Coordinates of C-alpha atoms (C1' of nucleotides) in Angstrom, one line a residue:
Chain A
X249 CA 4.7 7.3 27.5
X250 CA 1.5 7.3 25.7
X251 CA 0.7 10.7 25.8
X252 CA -2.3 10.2 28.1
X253 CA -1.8 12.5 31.2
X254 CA -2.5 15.9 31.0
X255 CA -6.2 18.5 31.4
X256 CA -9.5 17.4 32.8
X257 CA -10.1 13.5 33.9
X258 CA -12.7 13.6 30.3
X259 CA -9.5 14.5 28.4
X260 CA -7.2 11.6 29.7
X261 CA -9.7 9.3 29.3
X262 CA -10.0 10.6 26.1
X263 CA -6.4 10.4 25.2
X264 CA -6.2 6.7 26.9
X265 CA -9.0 5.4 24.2
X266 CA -7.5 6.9 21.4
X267 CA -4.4 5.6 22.2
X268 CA -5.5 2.2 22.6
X269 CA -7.4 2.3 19.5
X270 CA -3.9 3.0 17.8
X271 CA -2.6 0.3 19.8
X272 CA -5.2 -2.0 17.9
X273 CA -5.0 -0.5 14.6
X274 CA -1.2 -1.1 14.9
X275 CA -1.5 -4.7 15.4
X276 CA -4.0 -4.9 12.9
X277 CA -1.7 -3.2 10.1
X278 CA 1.1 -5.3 11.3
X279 CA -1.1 -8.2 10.5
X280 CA -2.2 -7.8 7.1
X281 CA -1.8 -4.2 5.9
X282 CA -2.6 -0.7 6.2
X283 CA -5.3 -1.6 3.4
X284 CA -6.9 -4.0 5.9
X285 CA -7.2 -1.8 8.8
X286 CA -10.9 -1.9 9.9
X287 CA -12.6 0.5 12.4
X288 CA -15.2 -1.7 13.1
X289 CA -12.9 -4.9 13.9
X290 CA -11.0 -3.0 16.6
X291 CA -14.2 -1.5 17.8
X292 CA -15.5 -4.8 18.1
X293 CA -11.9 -6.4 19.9
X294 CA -12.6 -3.2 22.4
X295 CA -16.1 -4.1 23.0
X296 CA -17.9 -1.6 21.5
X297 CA -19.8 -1.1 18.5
X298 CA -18.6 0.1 15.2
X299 CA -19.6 4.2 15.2
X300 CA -18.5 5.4 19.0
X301 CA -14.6 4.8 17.2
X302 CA -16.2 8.1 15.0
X303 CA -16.1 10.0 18.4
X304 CA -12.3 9.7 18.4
X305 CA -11.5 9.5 14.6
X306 CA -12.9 11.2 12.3
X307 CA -12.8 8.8 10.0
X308 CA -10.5 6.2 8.6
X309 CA -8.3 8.2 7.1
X310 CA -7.7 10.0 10.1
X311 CA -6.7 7.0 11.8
X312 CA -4.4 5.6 9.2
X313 CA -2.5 9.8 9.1
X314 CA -2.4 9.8 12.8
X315 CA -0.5 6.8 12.3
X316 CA 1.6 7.7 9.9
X317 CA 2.6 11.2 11.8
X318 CA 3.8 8.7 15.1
X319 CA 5.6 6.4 12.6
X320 CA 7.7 9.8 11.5
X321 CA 7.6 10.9 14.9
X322 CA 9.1 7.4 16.3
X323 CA 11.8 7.6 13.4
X324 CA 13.0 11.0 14.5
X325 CA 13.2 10.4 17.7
X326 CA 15.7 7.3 16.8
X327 CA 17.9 9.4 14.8
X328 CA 18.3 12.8 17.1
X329 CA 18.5 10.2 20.2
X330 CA 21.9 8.3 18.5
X331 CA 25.1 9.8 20.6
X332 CA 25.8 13.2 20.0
X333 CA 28.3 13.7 17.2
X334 CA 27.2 10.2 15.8
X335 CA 28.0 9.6 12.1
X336 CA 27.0 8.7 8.7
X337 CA 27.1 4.5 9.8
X338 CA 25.3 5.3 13.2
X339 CA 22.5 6.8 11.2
X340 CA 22.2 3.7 8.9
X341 CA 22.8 1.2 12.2
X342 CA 19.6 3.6 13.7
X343 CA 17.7 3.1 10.7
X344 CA 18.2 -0.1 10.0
X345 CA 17.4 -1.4 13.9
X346 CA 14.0 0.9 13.2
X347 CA 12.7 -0.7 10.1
X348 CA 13.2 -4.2 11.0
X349 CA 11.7 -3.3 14.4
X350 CA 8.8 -3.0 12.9
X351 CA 8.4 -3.4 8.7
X352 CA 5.2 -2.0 8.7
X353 CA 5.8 1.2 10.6
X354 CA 8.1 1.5 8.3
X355 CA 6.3 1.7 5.4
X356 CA 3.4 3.2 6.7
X357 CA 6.5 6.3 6.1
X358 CA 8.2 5.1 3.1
X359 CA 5.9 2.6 1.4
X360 CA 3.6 2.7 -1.4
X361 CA 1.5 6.2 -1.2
X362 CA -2.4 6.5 -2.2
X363 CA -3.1 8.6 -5.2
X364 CA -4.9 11.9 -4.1
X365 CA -3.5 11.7 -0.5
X366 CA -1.7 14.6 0.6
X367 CA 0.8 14.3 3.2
X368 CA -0.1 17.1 6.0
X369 CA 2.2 19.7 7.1
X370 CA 3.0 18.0 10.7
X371 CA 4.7 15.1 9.1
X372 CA 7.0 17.0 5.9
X373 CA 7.8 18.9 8.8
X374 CA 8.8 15.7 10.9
X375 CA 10.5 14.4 7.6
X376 CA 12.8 17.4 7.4
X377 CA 13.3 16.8 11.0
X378 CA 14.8 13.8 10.1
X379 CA 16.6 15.6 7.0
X380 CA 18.6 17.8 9.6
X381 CA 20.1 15.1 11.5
X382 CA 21.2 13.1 8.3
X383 CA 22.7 16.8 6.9
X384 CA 24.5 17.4 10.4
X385 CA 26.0 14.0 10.4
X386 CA 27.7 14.4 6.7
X387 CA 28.6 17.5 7.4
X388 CA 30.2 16.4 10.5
X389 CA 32.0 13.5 8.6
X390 CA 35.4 13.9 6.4
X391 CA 33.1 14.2 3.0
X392 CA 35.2 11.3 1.6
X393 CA 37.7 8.7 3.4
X394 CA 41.6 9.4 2.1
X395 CA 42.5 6.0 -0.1
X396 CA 39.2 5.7 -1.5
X397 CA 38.0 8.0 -4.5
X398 CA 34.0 9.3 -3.8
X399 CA 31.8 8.5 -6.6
X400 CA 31.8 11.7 -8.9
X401 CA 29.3 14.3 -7.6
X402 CA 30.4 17.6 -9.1
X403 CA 27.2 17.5 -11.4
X404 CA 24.7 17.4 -8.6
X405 CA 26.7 19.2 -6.6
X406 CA 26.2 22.3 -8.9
X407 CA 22.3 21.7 -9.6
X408 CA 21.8 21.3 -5.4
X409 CA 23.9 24.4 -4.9
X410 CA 21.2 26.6 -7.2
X411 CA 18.0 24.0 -5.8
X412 CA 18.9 23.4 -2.0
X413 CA 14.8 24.6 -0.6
X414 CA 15.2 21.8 1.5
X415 CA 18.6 22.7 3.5
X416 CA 18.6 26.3 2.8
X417 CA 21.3 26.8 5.6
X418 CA 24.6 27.8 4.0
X419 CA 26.7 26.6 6.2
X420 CA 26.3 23.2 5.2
X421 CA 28.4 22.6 2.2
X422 CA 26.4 21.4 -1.1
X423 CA 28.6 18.5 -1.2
X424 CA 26.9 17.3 2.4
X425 CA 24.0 17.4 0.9
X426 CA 24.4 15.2 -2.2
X427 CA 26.0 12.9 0.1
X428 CA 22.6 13.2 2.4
X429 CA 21.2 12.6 -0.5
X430 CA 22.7 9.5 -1.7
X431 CA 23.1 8.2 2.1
X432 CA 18.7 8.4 1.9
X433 CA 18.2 7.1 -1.0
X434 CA 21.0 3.9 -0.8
X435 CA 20.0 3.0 2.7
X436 CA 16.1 3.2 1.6
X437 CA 16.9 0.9 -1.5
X438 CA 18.3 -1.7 0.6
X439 CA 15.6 -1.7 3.5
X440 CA 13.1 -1.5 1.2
X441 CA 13.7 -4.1 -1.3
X442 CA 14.8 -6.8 1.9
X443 CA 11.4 -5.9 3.7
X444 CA 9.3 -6.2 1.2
X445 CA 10.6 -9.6 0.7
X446 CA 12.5 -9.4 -2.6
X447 CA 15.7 -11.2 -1.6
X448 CA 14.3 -14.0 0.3
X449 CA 14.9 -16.5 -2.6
X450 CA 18.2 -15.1 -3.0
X451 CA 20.2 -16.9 -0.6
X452 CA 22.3 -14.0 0.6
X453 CA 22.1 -12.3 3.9
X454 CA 20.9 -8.7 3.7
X455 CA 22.6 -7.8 6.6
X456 CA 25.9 -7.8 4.6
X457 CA 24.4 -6.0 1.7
X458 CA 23.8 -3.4 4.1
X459 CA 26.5 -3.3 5.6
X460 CA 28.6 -2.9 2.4
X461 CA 25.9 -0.1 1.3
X462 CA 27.7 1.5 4.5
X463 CA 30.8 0.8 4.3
X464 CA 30.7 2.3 0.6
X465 CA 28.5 5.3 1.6
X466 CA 31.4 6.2 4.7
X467 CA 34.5 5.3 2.1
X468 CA 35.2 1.8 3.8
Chain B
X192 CA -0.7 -6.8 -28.6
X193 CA -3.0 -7.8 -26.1
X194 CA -3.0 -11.7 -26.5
X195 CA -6.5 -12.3 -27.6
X196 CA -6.2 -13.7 -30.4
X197 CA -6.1 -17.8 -30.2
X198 CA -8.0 -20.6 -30.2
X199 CA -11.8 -20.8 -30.2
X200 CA -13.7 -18.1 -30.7
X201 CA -15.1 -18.1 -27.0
X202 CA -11.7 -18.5 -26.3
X203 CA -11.2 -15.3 -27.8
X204 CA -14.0 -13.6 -26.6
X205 CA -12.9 -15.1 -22.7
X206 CA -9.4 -13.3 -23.7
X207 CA -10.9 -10.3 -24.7
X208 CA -13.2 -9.8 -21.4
X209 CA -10.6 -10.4 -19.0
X210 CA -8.0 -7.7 -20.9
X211 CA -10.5 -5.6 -21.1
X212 CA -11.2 -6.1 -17.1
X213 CA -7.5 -5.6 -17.1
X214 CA -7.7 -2.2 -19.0
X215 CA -10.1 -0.7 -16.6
X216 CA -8.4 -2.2 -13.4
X217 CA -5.4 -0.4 -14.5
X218 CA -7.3 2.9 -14.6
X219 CA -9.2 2.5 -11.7
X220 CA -5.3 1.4 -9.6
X221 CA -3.9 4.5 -11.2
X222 CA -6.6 6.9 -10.4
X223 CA -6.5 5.5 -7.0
X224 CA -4.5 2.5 -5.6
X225 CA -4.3 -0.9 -6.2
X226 CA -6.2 -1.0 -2.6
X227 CA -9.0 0.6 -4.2
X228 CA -9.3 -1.6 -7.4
X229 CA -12.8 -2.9 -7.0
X230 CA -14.6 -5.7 -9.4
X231 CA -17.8 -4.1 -8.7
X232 CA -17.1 -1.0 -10.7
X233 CA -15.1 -2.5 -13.3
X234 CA -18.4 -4.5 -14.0
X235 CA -20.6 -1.7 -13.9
X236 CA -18.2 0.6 -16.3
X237 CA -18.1 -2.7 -18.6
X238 CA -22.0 -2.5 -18.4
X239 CA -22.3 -5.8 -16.9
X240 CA -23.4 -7.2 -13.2
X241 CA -20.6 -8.0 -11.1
X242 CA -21.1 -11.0 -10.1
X243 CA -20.2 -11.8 -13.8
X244 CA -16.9 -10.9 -13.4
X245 CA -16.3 -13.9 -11.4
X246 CA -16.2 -15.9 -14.2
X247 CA -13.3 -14.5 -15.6
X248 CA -11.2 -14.4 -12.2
X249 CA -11.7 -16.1 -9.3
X250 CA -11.4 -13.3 -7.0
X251 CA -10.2 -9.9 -6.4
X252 CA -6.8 -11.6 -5.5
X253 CA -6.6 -13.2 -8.8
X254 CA -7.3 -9.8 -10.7
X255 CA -4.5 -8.0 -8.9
X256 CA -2.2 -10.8 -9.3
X257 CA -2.6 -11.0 -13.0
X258 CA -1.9 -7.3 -13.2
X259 CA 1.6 -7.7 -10.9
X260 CA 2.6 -10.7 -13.6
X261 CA 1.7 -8.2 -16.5
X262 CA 3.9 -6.1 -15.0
X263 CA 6.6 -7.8 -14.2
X264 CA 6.2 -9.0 -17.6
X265 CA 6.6 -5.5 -18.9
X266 CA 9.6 -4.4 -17.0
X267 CA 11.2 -7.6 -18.2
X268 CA 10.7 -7.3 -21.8
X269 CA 11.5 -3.5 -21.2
X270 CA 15.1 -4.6 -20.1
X271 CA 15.5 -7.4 -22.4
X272 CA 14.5 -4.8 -25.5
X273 CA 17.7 -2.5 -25.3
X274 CA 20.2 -2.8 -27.6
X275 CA 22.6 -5.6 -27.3
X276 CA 25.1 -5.6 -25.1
X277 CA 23.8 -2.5 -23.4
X278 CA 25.5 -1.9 -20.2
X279 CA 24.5 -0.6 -16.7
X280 CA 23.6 3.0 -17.7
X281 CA 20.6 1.7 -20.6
X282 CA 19.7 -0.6 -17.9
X283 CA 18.9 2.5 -15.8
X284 CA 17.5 4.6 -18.2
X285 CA 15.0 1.9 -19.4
X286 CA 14.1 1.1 -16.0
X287 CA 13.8 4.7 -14.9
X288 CA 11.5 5.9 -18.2
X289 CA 9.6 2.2 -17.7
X290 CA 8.8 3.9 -14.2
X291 CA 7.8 6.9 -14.9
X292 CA 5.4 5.8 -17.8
X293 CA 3.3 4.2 -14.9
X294 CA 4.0 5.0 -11.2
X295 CA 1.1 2.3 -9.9
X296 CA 2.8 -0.1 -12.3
X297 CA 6.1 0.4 -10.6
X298 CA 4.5 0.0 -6.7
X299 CA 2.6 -3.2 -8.1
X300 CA 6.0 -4.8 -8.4
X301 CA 8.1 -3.0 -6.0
X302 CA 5.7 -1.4 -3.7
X303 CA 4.5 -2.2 -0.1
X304 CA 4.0 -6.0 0.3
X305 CA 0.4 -7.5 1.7
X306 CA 1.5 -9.7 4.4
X307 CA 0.5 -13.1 4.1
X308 CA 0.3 -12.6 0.2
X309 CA 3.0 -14.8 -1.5
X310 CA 4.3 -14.0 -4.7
X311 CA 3.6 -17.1 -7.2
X312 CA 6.1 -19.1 -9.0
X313 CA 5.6 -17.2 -12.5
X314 CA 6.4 -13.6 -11.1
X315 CA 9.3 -15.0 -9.0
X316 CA 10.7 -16.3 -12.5
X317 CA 10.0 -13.1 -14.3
X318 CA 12.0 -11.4 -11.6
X319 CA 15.2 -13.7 -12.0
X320 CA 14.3 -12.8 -15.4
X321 CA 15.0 -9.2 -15.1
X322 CA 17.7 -10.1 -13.0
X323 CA 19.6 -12.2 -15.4
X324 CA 19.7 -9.3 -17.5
X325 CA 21.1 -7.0 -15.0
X326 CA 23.8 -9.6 -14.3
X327 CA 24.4 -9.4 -18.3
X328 CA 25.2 -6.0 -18.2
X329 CA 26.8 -6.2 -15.1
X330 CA 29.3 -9.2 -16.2
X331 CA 29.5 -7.6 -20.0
X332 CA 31.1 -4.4 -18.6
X333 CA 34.3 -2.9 -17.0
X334 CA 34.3 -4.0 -13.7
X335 CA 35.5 -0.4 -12.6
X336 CA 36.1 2.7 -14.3
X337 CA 40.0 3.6 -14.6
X338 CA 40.7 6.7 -13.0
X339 CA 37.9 6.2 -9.8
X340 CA 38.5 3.8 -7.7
X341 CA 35.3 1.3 -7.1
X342 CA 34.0 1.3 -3.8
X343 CA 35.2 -1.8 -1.7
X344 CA 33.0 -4.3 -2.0
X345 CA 35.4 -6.9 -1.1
X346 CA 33.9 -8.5 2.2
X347 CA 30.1 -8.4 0.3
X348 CA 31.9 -10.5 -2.4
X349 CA 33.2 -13.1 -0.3
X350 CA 29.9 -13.0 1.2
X351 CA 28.1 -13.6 -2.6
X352 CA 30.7 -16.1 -3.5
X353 CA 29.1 -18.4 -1.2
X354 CA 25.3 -17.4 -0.9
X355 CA 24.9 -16.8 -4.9
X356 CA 21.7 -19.4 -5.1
X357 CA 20.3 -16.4 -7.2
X358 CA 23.0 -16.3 -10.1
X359 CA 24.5 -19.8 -10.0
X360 CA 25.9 -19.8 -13.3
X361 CA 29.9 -19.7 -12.4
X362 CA 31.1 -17.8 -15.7
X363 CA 29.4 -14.9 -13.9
X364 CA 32.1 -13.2 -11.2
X365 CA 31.3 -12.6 -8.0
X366 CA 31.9 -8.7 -8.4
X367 CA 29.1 -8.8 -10.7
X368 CA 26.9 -9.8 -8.4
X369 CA 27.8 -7.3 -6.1
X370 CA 27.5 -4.7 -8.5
X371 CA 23.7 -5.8 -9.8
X372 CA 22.7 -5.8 -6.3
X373 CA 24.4 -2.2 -5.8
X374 CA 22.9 -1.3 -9.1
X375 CA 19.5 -2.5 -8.2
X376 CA 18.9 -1.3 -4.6
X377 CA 20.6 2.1 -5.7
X378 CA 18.3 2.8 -8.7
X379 CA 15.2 1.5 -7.0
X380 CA 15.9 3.7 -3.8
X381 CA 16.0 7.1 -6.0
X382 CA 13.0 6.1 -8.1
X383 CA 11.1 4.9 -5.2
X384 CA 11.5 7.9 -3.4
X385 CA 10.8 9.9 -6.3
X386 CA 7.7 8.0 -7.4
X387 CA 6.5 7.9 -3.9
X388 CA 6.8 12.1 -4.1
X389 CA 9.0 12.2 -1.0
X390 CA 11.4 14.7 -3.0
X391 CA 8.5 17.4 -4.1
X392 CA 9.0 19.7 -1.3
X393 CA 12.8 19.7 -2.0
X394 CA 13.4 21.7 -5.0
X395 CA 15.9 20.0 -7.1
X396 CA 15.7 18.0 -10.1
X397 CA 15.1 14.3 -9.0
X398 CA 16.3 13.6 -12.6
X399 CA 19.7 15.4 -11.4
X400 CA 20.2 12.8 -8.6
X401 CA 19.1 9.8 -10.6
X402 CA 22.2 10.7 -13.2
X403 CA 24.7 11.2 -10.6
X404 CA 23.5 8.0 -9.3
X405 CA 24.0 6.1 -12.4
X406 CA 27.3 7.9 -13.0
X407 CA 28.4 6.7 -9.6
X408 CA 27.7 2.9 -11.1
X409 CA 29.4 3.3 -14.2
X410 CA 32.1 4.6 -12.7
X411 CA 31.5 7.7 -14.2
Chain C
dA185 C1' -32.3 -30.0 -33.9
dA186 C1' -31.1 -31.6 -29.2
dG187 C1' -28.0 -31.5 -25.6
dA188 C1' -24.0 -29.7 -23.2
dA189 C1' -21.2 -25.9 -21.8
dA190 C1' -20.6 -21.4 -20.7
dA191 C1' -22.1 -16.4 -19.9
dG192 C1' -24.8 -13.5 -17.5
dT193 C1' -28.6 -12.4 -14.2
dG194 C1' -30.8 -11.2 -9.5
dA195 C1' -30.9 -12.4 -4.7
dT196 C1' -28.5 -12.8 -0.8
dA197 C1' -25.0 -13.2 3.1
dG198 C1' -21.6 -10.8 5.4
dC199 C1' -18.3 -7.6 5.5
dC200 C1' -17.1 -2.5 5.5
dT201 C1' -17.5 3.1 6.3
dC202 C1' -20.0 6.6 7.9
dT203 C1' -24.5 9.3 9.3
dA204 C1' -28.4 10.2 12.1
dA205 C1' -31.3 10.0 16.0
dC206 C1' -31.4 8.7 20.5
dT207 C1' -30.0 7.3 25.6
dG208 C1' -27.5 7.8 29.5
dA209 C1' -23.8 9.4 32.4
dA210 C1' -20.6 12.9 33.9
dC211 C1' -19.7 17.6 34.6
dG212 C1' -20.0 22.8 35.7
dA213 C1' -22.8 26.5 37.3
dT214 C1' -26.1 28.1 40.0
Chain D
dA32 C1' -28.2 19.7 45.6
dT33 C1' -30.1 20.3 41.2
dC34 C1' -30.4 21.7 36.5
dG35 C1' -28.9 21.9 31.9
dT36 C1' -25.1 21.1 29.0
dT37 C1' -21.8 18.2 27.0
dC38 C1' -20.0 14.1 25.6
dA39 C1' -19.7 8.8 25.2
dG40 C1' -22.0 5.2 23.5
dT41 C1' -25.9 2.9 21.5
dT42 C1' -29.0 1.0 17.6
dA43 C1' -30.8 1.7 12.9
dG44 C1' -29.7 2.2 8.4
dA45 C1' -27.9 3.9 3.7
dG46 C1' -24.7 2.6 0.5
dG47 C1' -20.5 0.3 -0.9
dC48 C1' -17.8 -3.9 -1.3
dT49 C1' -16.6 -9.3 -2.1
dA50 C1' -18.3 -13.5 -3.1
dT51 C1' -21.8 -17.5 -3.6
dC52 C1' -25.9 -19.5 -5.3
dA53 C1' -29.7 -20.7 -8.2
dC54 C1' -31.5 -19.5 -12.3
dT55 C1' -32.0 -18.0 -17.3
dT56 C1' -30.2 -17.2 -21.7
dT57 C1' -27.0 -17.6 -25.2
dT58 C1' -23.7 -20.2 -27.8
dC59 C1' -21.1 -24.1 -29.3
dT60 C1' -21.0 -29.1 -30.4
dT61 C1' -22.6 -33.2 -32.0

DNA sequence: AAGAAAAGTGATAGCCTCTAACTGAACGAT
DNA sequence: ATCGTTCAGTTAGAGGCTATCACTTTTCTT
């Protein structure tokens, strides 16, 4: 499960502490922050001191990107694992049940970036990853329900038509991938405004904002 | 412009310091984060020792909280400055060019949450503020365009009709409140995305999808 | 001009990241 | 079985940070 079993007995070993360095630096982010993480403190809960963590990690940064590449990794895997065949509102129910599992996972892939950091290949290649499964699920879906009129998407239809880098298969129509597009950037609104904590005043249940954010995004 | 000019003349120079403080906060959060904003070399770029700094805020926490009021402050007056009775659409634009003018600016208020750090009262009003407006624009306009049919937002309205702590004034309908919250979530989840660079590998024109999303508001 | 208030200083404690030099244990090859 | 290498872990320490304290200097008030 934890990706500690394979080579030389010095290889699992190693694999088993730099998992459970993860393990702490996960709880520690959950805590108070991917800002707050400290190498030292979970050296210290592991009982040992500060600098044998530099043996694992190269440094901090390391850490924090290693993290980031399982959060993308975990994500996938929670989208291409919904049923075979699964929609538009089974990708928002999967998304949904992954960011509130865990709000700081899910920001340590959506949340505030750091100026100068570049994201490295592994995880834009994870992130299309995901891409693919949102484009095969509106592609798979009647683009629009019949009563209901789809929000007018001719205009960025035509401009992603000419500028589709990121889904460069033609067989997927361009108007699949506005609609991946707006499915993304709708769901992502929601989640990220109610875990940040920016309705909790509000009186409202998020759920149901969601869930109309769906409901609109599928045509009812 | 910069609210130092009242009162005594230390007065004055106190208001002076700390916007100057502020200034250089600001560059150092835009070069870098808001995680990497550090009081320490503020001071030394001000010529001073840090400890000095102290006596203009309290601690770190105080500085960064004074520069999440400022801008809330600024996105507030940003909205409250268009035209009168300017509808959803200069909403969005204003928000969207208010965002772009200062990415860090934009994260300070809508970006990844410390846990544990609660918003104060002042930012929270500022907020309703800005939401107030929204609702403005939201109330002032055509519910739905003619020929598209809105999507169904029935069941989230019936929801709102009874959680609406956020907008109690009645003369406001309930499908105005749906609609700020749509108009909200939606606009923040293109621009987050887009200020968080998770479209640069994609190819199209970010400004392409932010239209069609504010089309899809208006109603076309 | 004398006294009070506030600004600024260096020293210091206690964090942190990360490097360097060193010790000790496990491992592979002879 | 032993020798030499490799690797994990250690302490020491440089340099950064936040924040407090005691102290000096400046400035305002009376």
């Amino acid at each position: 499960m934890t990706a500690a079993d394979a080579g030389t007995p010095r290889e699992r070993y190693r694999a088993q502490v730099r998992d459970e360095v993860k393990l702490h630096a996960r709880e520690q982010i959950a805590a108070a922050g991917a800002s707050a993480l400290s190498l030292n403190a979970i050296a210290k809960r592991m009982g040992m001191s500060g600098p044998a963590l530099y043996r694992y990690f190269a440094n901090r940064d390391e850490l924090i990107t290693e993290l980031v590449k399982d959060a993308y990794r975990s994500l996938a895997d929670a989208v291409r694992d919904a049923p075979e065949g699964a929609g538009v509102a089974e990708f928002a129910h999967v998304l949904r049940a992954w960011a509130l599992e865990d709000r700081q996972r899910y920001f340590l892939v959506y949340g505030t970036p750091i100026p100068g950091y570049e994201a490295p290949e592994d995880t834009t290649l994870i992130a299309s990853e995901i891409m693919a499964v949102l484009l095969r699920a509106c592609a798979a879906e009647p683009p629009a329900a019949p009563g209901t009129a789809a929000p007018d998407t001719t205009a960025l239809d035509a401009h992603l038509a000419g500028h589709r880098a990121w889904a460069p298969d033609p067989a997927v129509p361009a108007a699949a991938l506005s609609r991946a597009l707006a499915v993304w950037t709708r769901l992502h609104g929601v989640l990220s405004l109610e875990l940040s904590g920016h309705f909790v005043g509000m009186g409202f249940d998020p759920a149901e904002l969601f869930a109309a954010e769906v409901r609109s995004l599928t045509g009812r």
